[in-house]
Structure formats: structure tokens, C-alpha cells
Amino acid sequence: MPKLTIDGQEADVQDGLNLIQAAALIGIEIPHFCYHPALSIVAQCRQCLVEIEGVPKVMPACNTFVRDGLVVKTNTTKAIKAREAVVEFTLINHPLDCPICDKGGECPLQLTAFKHGPGYSRFDGPEEKKVRKKYFLSEKILYDPNRCIMCTRCVRFTDEVTQTGELGYDGRGFRKKIVVFPGKNLDNELSGNVIDLCPVGALLGKDTLHEERVWYWKYTDTICPLCSNGCNITVGIDPRKGRVARVRPRVNHEVNDYWICDRGRYEFKIVQDENRLREPFIREGEGFRIATWDETLDLLAAEIIKTKNDPSTSIAFVASPMLTNEECYLLKKITEILSIEKPVILTEPIDGEKKFGLISQDPYPNNKGLRDIGLSSDSDRLDGVINSLYEGKIKALYVVGEDLFSVVKGGERGKLREVLSKLSFLAVQDFKLTETAKLAHVIIPGASPYEKDGTFTNDMGRIQRIKKAIPPQGSAKPDWEILCLLGKRFSQEGFNYVNPSQIMLEIADRIPAFNGINYEKIGMLGINKMG
Amino acid sequence: MPEMRIIRTYVDKPNSESIESYTASGGYTALPRALKMGPLEIIDEVKKSGLRGRGGAGFPTGIKWSFVQRDSKQPIYLCCNADESEPGSFKDREIIERDPHQMLEGIVIGCYAINSHKCYIYIRGEMPKGARILERAIRESYEKGFLGKNILGSGFNLDVVLFVGAGAYICGEETALLESIEGKNGEPRPRPPFPAQVGLFGCPTIVNNVETLTCVPHIINRGAEWFASIGTPKNTGTKIYGLSGSINKPGLYELPLGISLRELIYEYGEGIRNGKEVKAISPGGGSAAVLTAEEINIPMDFDSLARAGSMLGTAGVTVIDDATCMVRVAQNLAHFYRDESCGQCVQCREGTWWLEKMLTRIEEGMGRMEYIDTLIDACFQMKGTTICALADGCAMPVESIVKKFRHEFEEHIKLGKCPFGNKYMGIWDGSD
């Protein structure tokens, strides 16, 4: 462990760190733009200049590595002046259009200019700043060469992380700009990350163009629900609109490092907007009528009891791997109280190599968790449910979060439709109006994964917390709350939970796979299942 | 007084570029001698000769060669830097066009000394004639067995590859040159690691200037003591000075290091054109700080010029007479460096652009007094803060001009126009 001194503070640090990392360990911030821990070092933004004892020139902290006896000074006049000069140089051709820039408020250049800049510019003649046209690098990403400070993080990202090499730079000196390599398209599945990497507002998401006013927004750390990898994300909410406005990656070296895929980044819009259910519905003739919650749940409970007591028919519960561990546990608990068959899952987890190490082929976030809770999709049973439906053995169905039409093969859909419409009772609980829901007798509006608390277990067995970023739409409720309300209709005891955290305590107590787990232990970054 | 011709001995001979001419005048006699010596012996000899790099920095060549880890498992490369593009410098071009075998012989000896079996000659894209001649010279050397397998029966193999650049000043910087050979954008690399450890294709690499390598056969043939006896104790050997600008007899002059600038200009260059007076001298290519007429007695060697705050650089001496506007000189230089900056470091990319803007405004009579101090401060912050020395190369001459000819800048600003009546010829029209 090399021992070095930074601004008079002695520090024992790990070998192989550079001075930016070492200084951060003892709470000293060295500003930088081009350096990123996941990318190679180019030392070209020159913002991290520091003084090193015995070296006449100021040195870039990013390309100077710790060694024993190194004496680093970040706060000498020489070092401070050098960094101030860099800010002044950088801003010469930067348009300073911060009031209309999407990056404003979270812009490293803005923050650095404020903290480490000279506070003025001697550049005379802003009308002479070079002006170049903006252009799209891809369908989703707009490039503004005027704002670009040529840190080349985006170029290095496509070279080193995705290794697809779509981006390069064209021209020399002040004419330099980022371009898509001729004959290529910036269309790799991680390409949206260059927007986050950009330390200025040069790379802009078209989806949120001129919408980002980040100081208005609220942020919630949660988990991406769009595949089984469980990437850690931060969801930005525009409280004025009450909607998720954007999704950004959250660093977790065990799961997704610094990145998320473009599906996770953009498809929240579909989850948020498409065919959302906002009220409970009860079938009336050919159509539906809006019902109250009590009416709906009473009807559901009554139908379940009725089917259970009739020996000639049977009821099946279907659980979706979109549900959290807690919700799945509650559903299972209800079947246990009623002593009927436990819920079934209709999809198998899909293994296989993940693209870029984080894009799983399994589109469900919690296939693993549902199995840990004790549900299964053993193929007999799977075919069993559908076959039983076809054979008319099952007369009633309670589907939570699943669209049966997305489970069966295309050719069987007609047959499924026929069978489902013949059921004596079909209840569907979901946050969107699926094809299955259209055939239901009762529709119960649940919440999307951005609108509720709980846990998912990703395909590597890591239990991670999802958090409520926005309230459910309309009078819809989180699924765990609905299941508690339903459960209480069968049993006075055992469904009085205030939040999913309490459910997890009970799960930890009863199910070996979750032994010793609680929300505190899961924390921000999740926990790998014991044993 | 005649020149002291060592490298330039045969340049005026007809057909001097052919291998017949070279061997007839005693060429390729150092090579067999060197191949009988041990490589370390050669490095020692070069160290003893005191030969310093002729590309500009003046680093001792023998010491540079000894930095290479000779038993490296990776191949070791020698790169010959023939990307001569420093403003006011034209010495390597003559060697390449008139006596290329001298350089090739130096390359073989150099490669043998550092245990390299492949040499890249990086020639500037704007020298197509030189490239043609060099290509022929390489072919001839292969045919005569001075290159290729088992050179002169010694068991030493060497391949030489001629690489033609695409026309970028920055590719004369050694790490940008390596990037360019690797097929990437010609942009300098941050150091460490240094090329001697991680150079071309990640392998140990030595980059030497054309003139440096051309000195080597002479050192081998005539001994380190002989070479060290020329010039001054720490600046040994001869140097090819290029005289240009407002001078009666411009051209190349090979003279011992340490000759006085006055002698060079008035004895060899035969004085200033049209009976004018010297106003300023750029002693070592465009990147060197300019000297005033009062500094004309300075000895032209690495150390004396460094002490005077300038540098010998490539020894391309440009003489500026008293009819020339110094603001215009500075503006012209800033314009060149602005165009040639690779654009990595912000001080260089924006600094050269800013300097050019300020100087243009002053020249056009739109300057303000505070520009002068801003120019000096911007130059100060451009020096020693970037990856390579291009920003320094712009800042040093501009800063020296502003400091030494401050009155001209003030006059421009006070008059609101150029007192020399120079019409500004803007080149960049504001587009890409």
C-alpha cells in the first residue's frame, strides 16, 4: 500500500489508483471531464491539473498514479491558476446557453466552472464564437458540436465498452467534432449511455429534448423491471406532471456497472402510458362498468369461495414474474388459507448469454424470486393449466399480472380466446388493459413496477429493492395492497401489513431462501441470497 | 569562410542520391565496422560523441538508445522521423533528396545498436519527391544487401518500411507519429508510458530525427573523440542551419554547434536584404521564442539558446527585418498553430484559437490595451500544461514577441490600425 500526501493529508491507498481516485478517498475533489473510471485515460481535458513535489510542470491527476512518498498539492496558487485557466479556455467556445440546455443543473462543466473557474472571462467577442450545426448521431441522440468540449468519453465508450466503434471524431483542432463512423449507425443497445457520459450538454436525448429541468425533478433509486438482469437505475420524476421523465443508470459493480440498456432507458414510457387501468371494472353485458373497490373485491372473494365449494369445478391462480417477491408470497398465502392449488407461473426463465453482460433474454424481472418463494412452472403443471382450460376442467381463473395471450403460441390464440370467454369466472389484476383483461368478468387495476415498493430477485440470485417513484394511476393500488385487502376477506389474521417491508420479515422467517433478509440488509445495492 | 561539411559533403554532386555515388564517396564503410562492434559498444561510442537529437529537443541520442530494454520479448522498433514540417526548417528534406543512403546507413547502425529488426521511416506527405527517392534508395540497399536478411553476412536482419504521412504538422511529434503509423488519428499520447517502454504497436520504440541518424555513420567511421571535438563541449558536432527570411543568401549551412548567430547571418547569409536592419530572429523554427537584434551575438547551440529563453529547435533561422510588423508575425504563427493543433488539450485547441483572435483584432486595429496582458497570461497557461509541446510551440514565440515588441502592440491599439500598413489577409472564413 503506497503512502502518499495530498494537500498535507497522509493517505495509505491501494496500489494502481490514480490521483483523482486517491484524493476522492480522503475527501478531496479534483475536477475532471475526460476521465471516467470505466474508460481508458486520455488526459486531454486538462481539468485535473495538480502540482507534484519535485516536478516542475503541473501534472494531470488522472494520468498520475499513486506511489510511495508522492507529495501532491491541489491547492497551491500554481495548481489553482492552472485549473482556472483551463475553465477559461474551455468556456471560450462553449456557447454558455445554460438556460436552454438540458444538462443545466447537473452539468459537470457548469459545476466545475462555478467551483473551480476564475469567475470571469477575458475572452472578448462572444459573437465570434464558432457556430456549427447540430446533427443527430442516431434516432435518439442529438449532437451539438458547439457545446462539445472534446473529452471523447462517448468515442471511448463505443470503442471500449460496447466495442462496436460507431463513434469517432472528424477534423483537427478547433474544427474537431464527434461523428458516426461512415457506414455505421449508432444503434447498439447501450448507445443511450453516451448521453449520461457527456460532461456537457453536447449529447442530448431526443425523447427529453428541452424537457429536462433537473432541479424540479425528484429522484428515486430503484430497479429496472424490464429484464431478469435487474439493472440498478435512478428514476427522475417531473412532479409537475407526476410522471417518470427519464431513467438513468445507477452504479452497481455487481450488476450493471455504470450502464443500462436502451430498453430500460426508453421503454418506461410504454409501461407508463400504454392502456393503463385506472379504476376497477365489472363486466356488464358486452361492456364494463366502473365499480368501487369494495364491490369488486367482494365479488372476487365471493366467486373464489363459490368455486372452491363446488366440487365439480376448480379455480386456478396465475402469478406473473412481474410481481414482487412480497406480492407473490401473499398470493401463495391466500391459496394456502383457502387450501387450493398454489399459484402457477406460466413462463420459464430463459438463460443464455447476456448481451454486453447486462441484457438478458428473459423479459421478466422476477422469475427467480417467484421460484424461491415456492411457486413453480414445472411443465406438467404449465401445460396442465392451459390443457385443463382447454378440457374445461378449470372453470374459474384469477390472473395476476400476466397476459395469457403472450404466453401461448400464435396459433393457439383463437382457441384460448374461445376457452376464456366460456369460463364461469375470470378475474384479471394488472396495470394495463391486456387482451386477457378484455375477456375478464372483473378487472382489478394494479400498479406498474415504477409505482410500488417491493423486491425482485434477479437471475443471479441478487435480491434488490424496487421503490415507488410515482403513485399508481387513478384509484389503482399496488398489488400487495390489493392482495392484502383480498386476503382479509378470507381471514381476519395475517394480512395486516403496513408496508412490504413487514411482508419481507415474514418471508424471511418462513422461507429458507430468504432466511435473515430484511430491507435494511438489502440496502441500496441489493444482497446476494445466502447459501 | 567555408562551411564545415560532414553530412552535406556530397549534396552538390550530380546523382548524389544514388547508391553508386554514395559508395564511390566512401559510403557504407561505417556499417561493416559497426556490425563488427557490439551493439553496446556502438551505444557507448554515440554517448561519448555527445550527439544530441537534431529534431528539436536536443536529448542525448546514446542515452535515449540505452533506455530500450534490449532483451524485450516484444519486437523493438526504430522510427525515423522524416516528418519535417517546422516553419522555417528544411534540412532533413535535403538529406532525403540528395543523400538518402547516408541516413539509411545510420538507420541500420541504429537498429543494430538497439536490437531492432524493423524500422519505419515516417516521411511527410508533402514531400512526394523525397518519398520517391527514398523508396528507390531503400530498394537499392536491399539489392546490395545493406538491408534485409543477414546484412553483410553478420546474421543481422533489418526491414525498412517507408510510411508516408497525410500532412499534419502534429505527426512530427513522436507519439502522434506512432499513432499515425498505427493507422489512428495523429494525436500525441499522454506520457508516461514513454515510447521507449510502450511505443509503436505497444512495443519498445525509439524515434530519431533524420539528421541525428545521419550523424551516426560519421561517428562510427571517424570516432567519438573526433565528433566531440567539433562544436562546444556539451553541444558537439556540426548542425545544419537553415537560413530564411529577409536575408541575402538564404539556404542551408552546415557549421559547428555554437557558432554565433551574427556570423551565421552576416558571414554566411551575407546580411539583410535591401539594406534593411534586423528586427527579430526566430532561431529554431516557428516554435522558438524570437530574439531581438541585441541578442544577435548568441552562440547557436542548445544550451545557450535555452538560457536565453529560446531554443535551438531544428535550427531553422528566420530573419525578420525592420519593415515587418511583429503583430502580423505573431498572428501568422498563431494562425498556423491554430490550424495544426490536434484538438485534444483545451489549452491548445482553444488557446491557439484565442491568441489568433486577439492578435487579428490588434492587427486590424480593433484591439484593446488589456489584450496585451491577456495574451501574455494565456501564453503562460499554455506552456507546460498540455500533452505535447505544440501549445508551447505557439505560446513561446507569441509570448516573446508580445514581451519584446510590446511597443508595437501598443502602437497598433493607439493608432487603431497597423502602422506598417499591412493589409490583413484573413484565411479562415468562419466555416468548417
PDB file of C-alpha atoms in Angstrom, chain A residues 41-47 49 57-59 63 78 81-83 85-86 88-94 121-125 127-132 148-151 169-177, chain B residues 167-170 185-187 190-193 338-347 349-354 357-358 361 366 368 371 373-374 377-379 381-382 384-387 392 428 430-432:
ATOM      1  CA  ILE A  41      -7.207   7.520 -19.706  1.00  0.00           C
ATOM      2  CA  VAL A  42      -6.529  10.140 -22.358  1.00  0.00           C
ATOM      3  CA  ALA A  43      -5.631  13.106 -20.134  1.00  0.00           C
ATOM      4  CA  GLN A  44      -6.891  15.625 -22.629  1.00  0.00           C
ATOM      5  CA  CYS A  45      -9.397  17.832 -20.828  1.00  0.00           C
ATOM      6  CA  ARG A  46      -6.521  19.007 -18.591  1.00  0.00           C
ATOM      7  CA  GLN A  47      -9.014  19.995 -15.893  1.00  0.00           C
ATOM      8  CA  LEU A  49      -4.007  19.555 -13.182  1.00  0.00           C
ATOM      9  CA  LYS A  57       5.194  21.224 -14.548  1.00  0.00           C
ATOM     10  CA  VAL A  58       1.634  20.803 -13.357  1.00  0.00           C
ATOM     11  CA  MET A  59       0.547  17.222 -13.967  1.00  0.00           C
ATOM     12  CA  ASN A  63      -2.651  10.010 -15.554  1.00  0.00           C
ATOM     13  CA  LYS A  78       0.029  27.432  -9.379  1.00  0.00           C
ATOM     14  CA  LYS A  81      -4.437  29.122 -11.520  1.00  0.00           C
ATOM     15  CA  ALA A  82      -3.800  26.322 -13.988  1.00  0.00           C
ATOM     16  CA  ARG A  83      -7.265  24.834 -13.395  1.00  0.00           C
ATOM     17  CA  ALA A  85      -7.160  28.824 -16.883  1.00  0.00           C
ATOM     18  CA  VAL A  86      -8.494  25.507 -18.170  1.00  0.00           C
ATOM     19  CA  GLU A  88     -11.499  29.897 -19.025  1.00  0.00           C
ATOM     20  CA  PHE A  89     -10.119  28.184 -22.138  1.00  0.00           C
ATOM     21  CA  THR A  90     -12.902  25.595 -22.140  1.00  0.00           C
ATOM     22  CA  LEU A  91     -15.608  28.244 -21.976  1.00  0.00           C
ATOM     23  CA  ILE A  92     -14.165  30.331 -24.824  1.00  0.00           C
ATOM     24  CA  ASN A  93     -16.012  28.399 -27.486  1.00  0.00           C
ATOM     25  CA  HIS A  94     -18.698  26.929 -25.240  1.00  0.00           C
ATOM     26  CA  SER A 121     -13.650  35.529 -18.832  1.00  0.00           C
ATOM     27  CA  ARG A 122     -11.267  37.768 -20.670  1.00  0.00           C
ATOM     28  CA  PHE A 123     -12.492  36.441 -23.980  1.00  0.00           C
ATOM     29  CA  ASP A 124     -13.703  39.434 -25.880  1.00  0.00           C
ATOM     30  CA  GLY A 125     -16.125  38.997 -28.722  1.00  0.00           C
ATOM     31  CA  GLU A 127     -20.135  36.957 -31.371  1.00  0.00           C
ATOM     32  CA  GLU A 128     -17.006  35.401 -32.834  1.00  0.00           C
ATOM     33  CA  LYS A 129     -17.531  32.055 -31.146  1.00  0.00           C
ATOM     34  CA  LYS A 130     -17.560  29.297 -33.661  1.00  0.00           C
ATOM     35  CA  VAL A 131     -21.054  28.213 -34.599  1.00  0.00           C
ATOM     36  CA  ARG A 132     -21.783  24.860 -36.152  1.00  0.00           C
ATOM     37  CA  CYS A 148     -18.815  19.746 -27.093  1.00  0.00           C
ATOM     38  CA  ILE A 149     -15.556  20.047 -25.159  1.00  0.00           C
ATOM     39  CA  MET A 150     -13.941  17.068 -26.920  1.00  0.00           C
ATOM     40  CA  CYS A 151     -13.461  14.846 -23.913  1.00  0.00           C
ATOM     41  CA  TYR A 169     -14.010  12.354 -34.399  1.00  0.00           C
ATOM     42  CA  ASP A 170     -13.541  14.299 -37.522  1.00  0.00           C
ATOM     43  CA  GLY A 171     -11.264  17.215 -38.181  1.00  0.00           C
ATOM     44  CA  ARG A 172      -8.396  18.639 -36.212  1.00  0.00           C
ATOM     45  CA  GLY A 173      -8.035  21.276 -33.558  1.00  0.00           C
ATOM     46  CA  PHE A 174     -10.919  23.709 -33.275  1.00  0.00           C
ATOM     47  CA  ARG A 175     -12.677  22.058 -36.223  1.00  0.00           C
ATOM     48  CA  LYS A 176     -12.890  18.715 -34.432  1.00  0.00           C
ATOM     49  CA  LYS A 177     -16.307  17.188 -33.898  1.00  0.00           C
TER      50      LYS A 177
ATOM     51  CA  GLY B 167       0.001  16.037 -43.982  1.00  0.00           C
ATOM     52  CA  ALA B 168      -0.227  17.001 -40.350  1.00  0.00           C
ATOM     53  CA  TYR B 169       2.334  19.075 -38.500  1.00  0.00           C
ATOM     54  CA  ILE B 170       1.436  17.295 -35.269  1.00  0.00           C
ATOM     55  CA  ASN B 185      -5.698   9.868 -35.751  1.00  0.00           C
ATOM     56  CA  GLY B 186      -2.340  11.558 -35.419  1.00  0.00           C
ATOM     57  CA  GLU B 187      -2.660  12.692 -31.836  1.00  0.00           C
ATOM     58  CA  PRO B 190      -0.116  11.118 -22.717  1.00  0.00           C
ATOM     59  CA  ARG B 191       3.162  10.168 -21.089  1.00  0.00           C
ATOM     60  CA  PRO B 192       4.010   8.047 -19.140  1.00  0.00           C
ATOM     61  CA  PRO B 193       4.390   5.481 -20.622  1.00  0.00           C
ATOM     62  CA  ARG B 338      -4.408  27.018 -34.508  1.00  0.00           C
ATOM     63  CA  ASP B 339      -4.775  25.038 -37.714  1.00  0.00           C
ATOM     64  CA  GLU B 340      -2.279  22.391 -36.685  1.00  0.00           C
ATOM     65  CA  SER B 341      -3.438  21.776 -33.101  1.00  0.00           C
ATOM     66  CA  CYS B 342      -4.738  18.233 -32.884  1.00  0.00           C
ATOM     67  CA  GLY B 343      -7.552  19.424 -30.622  1.00  0.00           C
ATOM     68  CA  GLN B 344      -7.071  17.138 -27.642  1.00  0.00           C
ATOM     69  CA  CYS B 345      -5.957  19.556 -24.929  1.00  0.00           C
ATOM     70  CA  VAL B 346      -8.147  22.514 -24.261  1.00  0.00           C
ATOM     71  CA  GLN B 347      -5.270  24.967 -23.686  1.00  0.00           C
ATOM     72  CA  ARG B 349      -7.305  23.852 -29.077  1.00  0.00           C
ATOM     73  CA  GLU B 350      -8.914  26.950 -27.584  1.00  0.00           C
ATOM     74  CA  GLY B 351      -5.731  28.800 -26.669  1.00  0.00           C
ATOM     75  CA  THR B 352      -4.297  28.916 -30.184  1.00  0.00           C
ATOM     76  CA  TRP B 353      -7.735  29.949 -31.456  1.00  0.00           C
ATOM     77  CA  TRP B 354      -7.994  32.686 -28.849  1.00  0.00           C
ATOM     78  CA  LYS B 357      -8.413  36.085 -32.500  1.00  0.00           C
ATOM     79  CA  MET B 358      -6.777  38.609 -30.202  1.00  0.00           C
ATOM     80  CA  ARG B 361      -8.060  42.153 -33.680  1.00  0.00           C
ATOM     81  CA  MET B 366      -9.714  46.651 -33.068  1.00  0.00           C
ATOM     82  CA  ARG B 368      -7.718  46.910 -26.598  1.00  0.00           C
ATOM     83  CA  TYR B 371      -5.329  42.270 -24.657  1.00  0.00           C
ATOM     84  CA  ASP B 373      -1.539  41.244 -20.677  1.00  0.00           C
ATOM     85  CA  THR B 374      -4.207  38.700 -21.534  1.00  0.00           C
ATOM     86  CA  ASP B 377      -1.154  35.262 -19.402  1.00  0.00           C
ATOM     87  CA  ALA B 378      -2.824  32.975 -21.920  1.00  0.00           C
ATOM     88  CA  CYS B 379       0.603  32.079 -23.315  1.00  0.00           C
ATOM     89  CA  GLN B 381      -1.021  28.978 -19.159  1.00  0.00           C
ATOM     90  CA  MET B 382      -0.445  27.218 -22.464  1.00  0.00           C
ATOM     91  CA  GLY B 384       3.868  23.061 -19.954  1.00  0.00           C
ATOM     92  CA  THR B 385       0.248  22.212 -19.246  1.00  0.00           C
ATOM     93  CA  THR B 386      -0.586  20.046 -22.237  1.00  0.00           C
ATOM     94  CA  ILE B 387       0.106  16.530 -23.502  1.00  0.00           C
ATOM     95  CA  ASP B 392       4.287  25.612 -26.023  1.00  0.00           C
ATOM     96  CA  TRP B 428     -10.362  31.265 -42.202  1.00  0.00           C
ATOM     97  CA  GLY B 430     -15.611  31.188 -40.373  1.00  0.00           C
ATOM     98  CA  SER B 431     -16.843  27.926 -41.830  1.00  0.00           C
ATOM     99  CA  ASP B 432     -15.623  24.450 -41.040  1.00  0.00           C
TER     100      ASP B 432
END
